[in-house]
């Protein structure tokens, strides 16, 4: 995918992104890592077009991320699933397809079941979110994002609310999606996953990109900042 970030800064009450620039063209899955508060979520939200930077511009696959056309090309999975609590896993998907894509029920159901199957949820499709595990709910939100047939899937720490077993289950399911021909931009605190899954890694520190490169930088950090970070997370 092609990523162009030009002079992007973002201020809430203080500056959280400080003049980011990035130009990538040949990677299919990009991981963003860094300590809590370093600006990872802000950056991934800006890249997805969910939020606008105070300054600067972002282009992804030649779309200005502010364009409505771009919004149809992406799916976003949040830290904790945001499924509708009163709808079954299947209905969570079919309703969105019917409302936002104008699909007839039978087509929406076929797509929902196909994607729930991909995430190994065949026997959970008629359950409410509160009656499945956190890992299953998170996999259902991934299935919902996939059902919009996006080119790019954004994931912001999809396992941060899960225990190690469920984390493993969700990350394994994401790994299996690699062959679908989708592109991924994700924030993760699981370094082994960043290493296995991503083909490019961005390390954020205090609102700046402190180091970036192939996943091998995680084993061989070039900056003291990434060295210190890797010491802490291992
Ligand atoms: P990360 O995802 O790396 O933990 P965030 O992008 O969430 O970092 O946050 C970066 C900084 O911006 C933090 O100091 C956080 O408190 C602040 N921040 C994030 N979102 C908001 C917001 N909506 N309003 C005010 N401050 C925010
Ligand atoms: Mg975050």
Short mmCIF file of C-alpha atoms and ligand atoms in Angstrom, two decimals:
data_model
loop_
_atom_site.label_atom_id
_atom_site.label_comp_id
_atom_site.label_asym_id
_atom_site.label_seq_id
_atom_site.Cartn_x
_atom_site.Cartn_y
_atom_site.Cartn_z
CA UNK A 1 0.00 0.00 0.00
CA UNK A 2 1.02 3.57 -0.49
CA UNK A 3 1.21 5.81 2.57
CA UNK A 4 2.03 9.52 2.40
CA UNK A 5 2.00 11.48 5.63
CA UNK A 6 2.95 15.12 5.17
CA UNK A 7 3.76 17.46 8.07
CA UNK A 8 1.05 16.03 10.30
CA UNK A 9 0.63 17.52 13.74
CA UNK A 10 -2.24 17.08 16.12
CA UNK A 11 -3.14 18.98 19.24
CA UNK A 12 -5.86 18.16 21.75
CA UNK A 13 -5.02 20.38 24.70
CA UNK A 14 -1.34 19.56 24.21
CA UNK A 15 0.44 18.51 21.06
CA UNK A 16 0.26 14.70 20.68
CA UNK A 17 1.63 14.35 17.15
CA UNK A 18 4.57 16.52 16.24
CA UNK A 19 5.21 17.07 12.53
CA UNK A 20 5.10 13.49 11.28
CA UNK A 21 6.34 12.64 7.81
CA UNK A 22 6.26 9.21 6.27
CA UNK A 23 6.42 7.89 2.74
CA UNK A 24 6.00 4.16 2.14
CA UNK A 25 4.99 2.35 -0.99
CA UNK A 26 5.63 -1.34 -0.91
CA UNK A 27 4.37 -2.79 2.35
CA UNK A 28 1.17 -4.73 2.87
CA UNK A 29 1.03 -4.66 6.62
CA UNK A 30 2.38 -1.90 8.82
CA UNK A 31 2.59 -2.15 12.61
CA UNK A 32 2.72 0.84 14.93
CA UNK A 33 4.33 0.25 18.33
CA UNK A 34 5.35 2.40 21.29
CA UNK A 35 4.58 3.12 24.92
CA UNK A 36 1.14 4.14 26.07
CA UNK A 37 0.46 7.81 25.34
CA UNK A 38 3.00 8.05 22.50
CA UNK A 39 0.28 8.89 19.96
CA UNK A 40 -0.32 5.51 18.29
CA UNK A 41 -4.12 5.63 18.47
CA UNK A 42 -4.18 9.25 17.36
CA UNK A 43 -2.02 8.39 14.37
CA UNK A 44 -4.03 5.33 13.30
CA UNK A 45 -7.29 7.28 13.67
CA UNK A 46 -5.90 10.03 11.44
CA UNK A 47 -4.72 7.47 8.87
CA UNK A 48 -8.17 5.91 8.80
CA UNK A 49 -9.82 9.29 8.34
CA UNK A 50 -11.82 8.86 11.57
CA UNK A 51 -10.24 12.03 12.90
CA UNK A 52 -8.65 15.03 11.19
CA UNK A 53 -5.18 16.24 12.06
CA UNK A 54 -4.85 19.86 13.18
CA UNK A 55 -2.15 20.28 10.54
CA UNK A 56 -0.90 18.41 7.52
CA UNK A 57 -2.21 15.90 5.02
CA UNK A 58 -2.45 12.12 4.69
CA UNK A 59 -2.82 10.16 1.48
CA UNK A 60 -3.28 6.40 1.45
CA UNK A 61 -3.34 4.48 -1.82
CA UNK A 62 -3.61 7.92 -3.45
CA UNK A 63 -6.82 8.78 -1.60
CA UNK A 64 -6.92 11.86 0.57
CA UNK A 65 -8.10 10.20 3.78
CA UNK A 66 -10.74 12.94 4.15
CA UNK A 67 -12.53 11.72 0.99
CA UNK A 68 -15.80 9.86 1.35
CA UNK A 69 -14.61 7.40 -1.31
CA UNK A 70 -11.74 6.40 1.00
CA UNK A 71 -14.10 5.63 3.87
CA UNK A 72 -15.66 2.87 1.77
CA UNK A 73 -12.24 1.26 1.32
CA UNK A 74 -11.39 0.78 4.96
CA UNK A 75 -12.51 -1.15 8.02
CA UNK A 76 -11.61 -0.29 11.61
CA UNK A 77 -11.39 -2.63 14.59
CA UNK A 78 -11.19 -0.91 17.97
CA UNK A 79 -9.46 -1.84 21.24
CA UNK A 80 -12.57 -3.39 22.63
CA UNK A 81 -15.29 -4.65 20.33
CA UNK A 82 -18.07 -2.17 19.69
CA UNK A 83 -20.73 -4.61 18.59
CA UNK A 84 -24.35 -3.61 19.13
CA UNK A 85 -25.20 -5.36 22.42
CA UNK A 86 -28.83 -6.12 21.53
CA UNK A 87 -28.02 -7.84 18.22
CA UNK A 88 -26.64 -11.31 17.57
CA UNK A 89 -23.20 -11.60 15.99
CA UNK A 90 -24.81 -12.33 12.64
CA UNK A 91 -27.31 -9.49 12.89
CA UNK A 92 -24.48 -7.12 13.87
CA UNK A 93 -23.13 -7.68 10.38
CA UNK A 94 -26.27 -8.07 8.28
CA UNK A 95 -27.84 -4.90 9.67
CA UNK A 96 -24.81 -2.80 8.69
CA UNK A 97 -24.73 -4.33 5.20
CA UNK A 98 -28.43 -3.73 4.71
CA UNK A 99 -28.34 -0.15 6.02
CA UNK A 100 -25.06 1.12 4.62
CA UNK A 101 -24.71 -0.98 1.48
CA UNK A 102 -28.39 -1.35 0.65
CA UNK A 103 -28.10 -5.13 0.41
CA UNK A 104 -31.04 -7.49 0.46
CA UNK A 105 -31.24 -9.73 3.51
CA UNK A 106 -30.21 -12.96 1.79
CA UNK A 107 -27.03 -11.43 0.35
CA UNK A 108 -26.16 -9.77 3.66
CA UNK A 109 -26.61 -13.08 5.47
CA UNK A 110 -24.39 -14.94 3.04
CA UNK A 111 -21.60 -12.41 3.54
CA UNK A 112 -22.03 -12.37 7.32
CA UNK A 113 -21.89 -16.15 7.58
CA UNK A 114 -18.90 -16.38 5.25
CA UNK A 115 -16.88 -13.93 7.36
CA UNK A 116 -18.00 -15.34 10.71
CA UNK A 117 -16.85 -18.70 9.36
CA UNK A 118 -13.44 -17.24 8.45
CA UNK A 119 -13.10 -16.14 12.07
CA UNK A 120 -14.19 -19.59 13.35
CA UNK A 121 -17.49 -18.42 14.77
CA UNK A 122 -19.90 -20.76 12.97
CA UNK A 123 -21.44 -22.03 16.21
CA UNK A 124 -21.76 -18.54 17.74
CA UNK A 125 -23.60 -16.66 15.01
CA UNK A 126 -26.94 -16.47 16.80
CA UNK A 127 -25.55 -15.39 20.17
CA UNK A 128 -25.55 -11.91 21.64
CA UNK A 129 -22.14 -10.31 22.28
CA UNK A 130 -22.58 -10.66 26.05
CA UNK A 131 -22.96 -14.42 25.68
CA UNK A 132 -19.65 -15.03 23.90
CA UNK A 133 -16.07 -14.67 25.14
CA UNK A 134 -14.11 -11.44 24.72
CA UNK A 135 -12.00 -13.14 22.07
CA UNK A 136 -15.06 -14.29 20.16
CA UNK A 137 -16.61 -10.83 20.32
CA UNK A 138 -13.40 -9.27 19.06
CA UNK A 139 -13.25 -11.83 16.24
CA UNK A 140 -16.86 -10.95 15.37
CA UNK A 141 -15.90 -7.28 15.08
CA UNK A 142 -13.09 -8.30 12.76
CA UNK A 143 -15.63 -10.31 10.73
CA UNK A 144 -17.87 -7.24 10.62
CA UNK A 145 -15.02 -5.06 9.36
CA UNK A 146 -14.17 -7.68 6.71
CA UNK A 147 -17.78 -7.84 5.58
CA UNK A 148 -17.54 -4.28 4.28
CA UNK A 149 -14.97 -5.70 1.85
CA UNK A 150 -12.36 -3.07 2.69
CA UNK A 151 -8.99 -2.81 0.96
CA UNK A 152 -7.35 -1.82 4.23
CA UNK A 153 -8.12 -3.08 7.71
CA UNK A 154 -7.11 -0.90 10.65
CA UNK A 155 -6.75 -2.53 14.05
CA UNK A 156 -5.97 -0.51 17.19
CA UNK A 157 -4.62 -2.89 19.85
CA UNK A 158 -7.31 -5.48 19.09
CA UNK A 159 -6.17 -7.67 21.98
CA UNK A 160 -5.50 -5.12 24.71
CA UNK A 161 -8.59 -6.11 26.69
CA UNK A 162 -7.95 -9.87 26.43
CA UNK A 163 -6.07 -12.40 28.53
CA UNK A 164 -3.06 -14.20 26.98
CA UNK A 165 -5.05 -17.22 25.74
CA UNK A 166 -7.72 -15.10 24.05
CA UNK A 167 -5.01 -12.78 22.71
CA UNK A 168 -3.34 -15.73 21.05
CA UNK A 169 -6.66 -16.90 19.62
CA UNK A 170 -7.44 -13.48 18.09
CA UNK A 171 -3.92 -12.91 16.75
CA UNK A 172 -3.90 -16.37 15.15
CA UNK A 173 -7.22 -15.53 13.47
CA UNK A 174 -5.75 -12.25 12.16
CA UNK A 175 -2.70 -14.07 10.82
CA UNK A 176 -5.01 -16.32 8.83
CA UNK A 177 -6.44 -13.26 7.08
CA UNK A 178 -3.09 -12.48 5.50
CA UNK A 179 -3.99 -14.51 2.41
CA UNK A 180 -7.18 -12.57 1.70
CA UNK A 181 -5.23 -9.94 -0.21
CA UNK A 182 -6.12 -7.19 2.27
CA UNK A 183 -3.73 -4.56 3.60
CA UNK A 184 -3.31 -3.92 7.30
CA UNK A 185 -2.36 -0.99 9.50
CA UNK A 186 -2.33 -1.99 13.14
CA UNK A 187 -1.27 -0.92 16.58
CA UNK A 188 -0.09 -3.75 18.79
CA UNK A 189 1.72 -4.22 22.06
CA UNK A 190 2.50 -7.85 21.23
CA UNK A 191 6.00 -7.65 19.80
CA UNK A 192 6.09 -11.25 18.56
CA UNK A 193 2.98 -10.51 16.53
CA UNK A 194 4.45 -7.30 15.08
CA UNK A 195 7.52 -9.31 14.09
CA UNK A 196 5.59 -12.16 12.46
CA UNK A 197 2.76 -10.27 10.87
CA UNK A 198 4.02 -6.85 9.83
CA UNK A 199 6.37 -6.18 6.98
CA UNK A 200 7.14 -2.67 8.24
CA UNK A 201 7.29 -1.31 11.79
CA UNK A 202 6.87 2.25 13.05
CA UNK A 203 8.02 3.02 16.58
CA UNK A 204 6.35 6.06 18.14
CA UNK A 205 7.74 8.04 21.03
CA UNK A 206 6.25 11.25 22.41
CA UNK A 207 4.30 12.09 19.27
CA UNK A 208 7.12 11.40 16.85
CA UNK A 209 8.32 8.49 14.76
CA UNK A 210 11.47 7.62 16.69
CA UNK A 211 12.47 4.68 14.52
CA UNK A 212 11.04 2.80 11.53
CA UNK A 213 12.06 -0.07 9.32
CA UNK A 214 11.70 -3.76 8.63
CA UNK A 215 10.59 -5.90 11.59
CA UNK A 216 14.23 -6.85 12.10
CA UNK A 217 14.66 -3.48 13.89
CA UNK A 218 12.90 -5.11 16.83
CA UNK A 219 15.88 -7.44 17.24
CA UNK A 220 18.42 -4.82 16.21
CA UNK A 221 17.19 -1.38 17.30
CA UNK A 222 19.23 1.49 15.89
CA UNK A 223 18.07 4.10 18.37
CA UNK A 224 18.47 4.19 22.13
CA UNK A 225 14.72 4.88 22.40
CA UNK A 226 13.73 1.62 20.68
CA UNK A 227 16.46 -0.26 22.57
CA UNK A 228 15.00 0.95 25.88
CA UNK A 229 11.47 0.11 24.77
CA UNK A 230 12.39 -3.44 23.70
CA UNK A 231 14.16 -4.00 27.03
CA UNK A 232 10.94 -3.08 28.83
CA UNK A 233 8.53 -5.16 26.77
CA UNK A 234 10.48 -8.37 26.64
P1 LIG B 1 -1.43 5.73 22.52
O1 LIG B 1 -2.45 5.11 21.64
O2 LIG B 1 -0.02 5.58 22.03
O3 LIG B 1 -1.55 5.29 23.95
P2 LIG B 1 -2.95 8.17 22.16
O4 LIG B 1 -2.86 8.56 20.73
O5 LIG B 1 -4.18 7.51 22.62
O6 LIG B 1 -1.65 7.32 22.53
O7 LIG B 1 -2.75 9.44 23.06
C1 LIG B 1 -1.67 10.33 22.91
C2 LIG B 1 -1.85 11.47 23.90
O8 LIG B 1 -3.01 12.22 23.56
C3 LIG B 1 -2.06 11.00 25.33
O9 LIG B 1 -1.37 11.88 26.19
C4 LIG B 1 -3.55 11.11 25.53
O10 LIG B 1 -3.85 11.36 26.87
C5 LIG B 1 -3.93 12.28 24.64
N1 LIG B 1 -5.27 12.14 24.07
C6 LIG B 1 -5.71 11.12 23.30
N2 LIG B 1 -6.99 11.31 22.91
C7 LIG B 1 -7.38 12.47 23.46
C8 LIG B 1 -8.59 13.23 23.42
N3 LIG B 1 -9.66 12.83 22.74
N4 LIG B 1 -8.61 14.40 24.11
C9 LIG B 1 -7.53 14.83 24.79
N5 LIG B 1 -6.36 14.19 24.85
C10 LIG B 1 -6.28 13.02 24.20
MG1 LIG B 2 -3.90 3.64 21.99
#
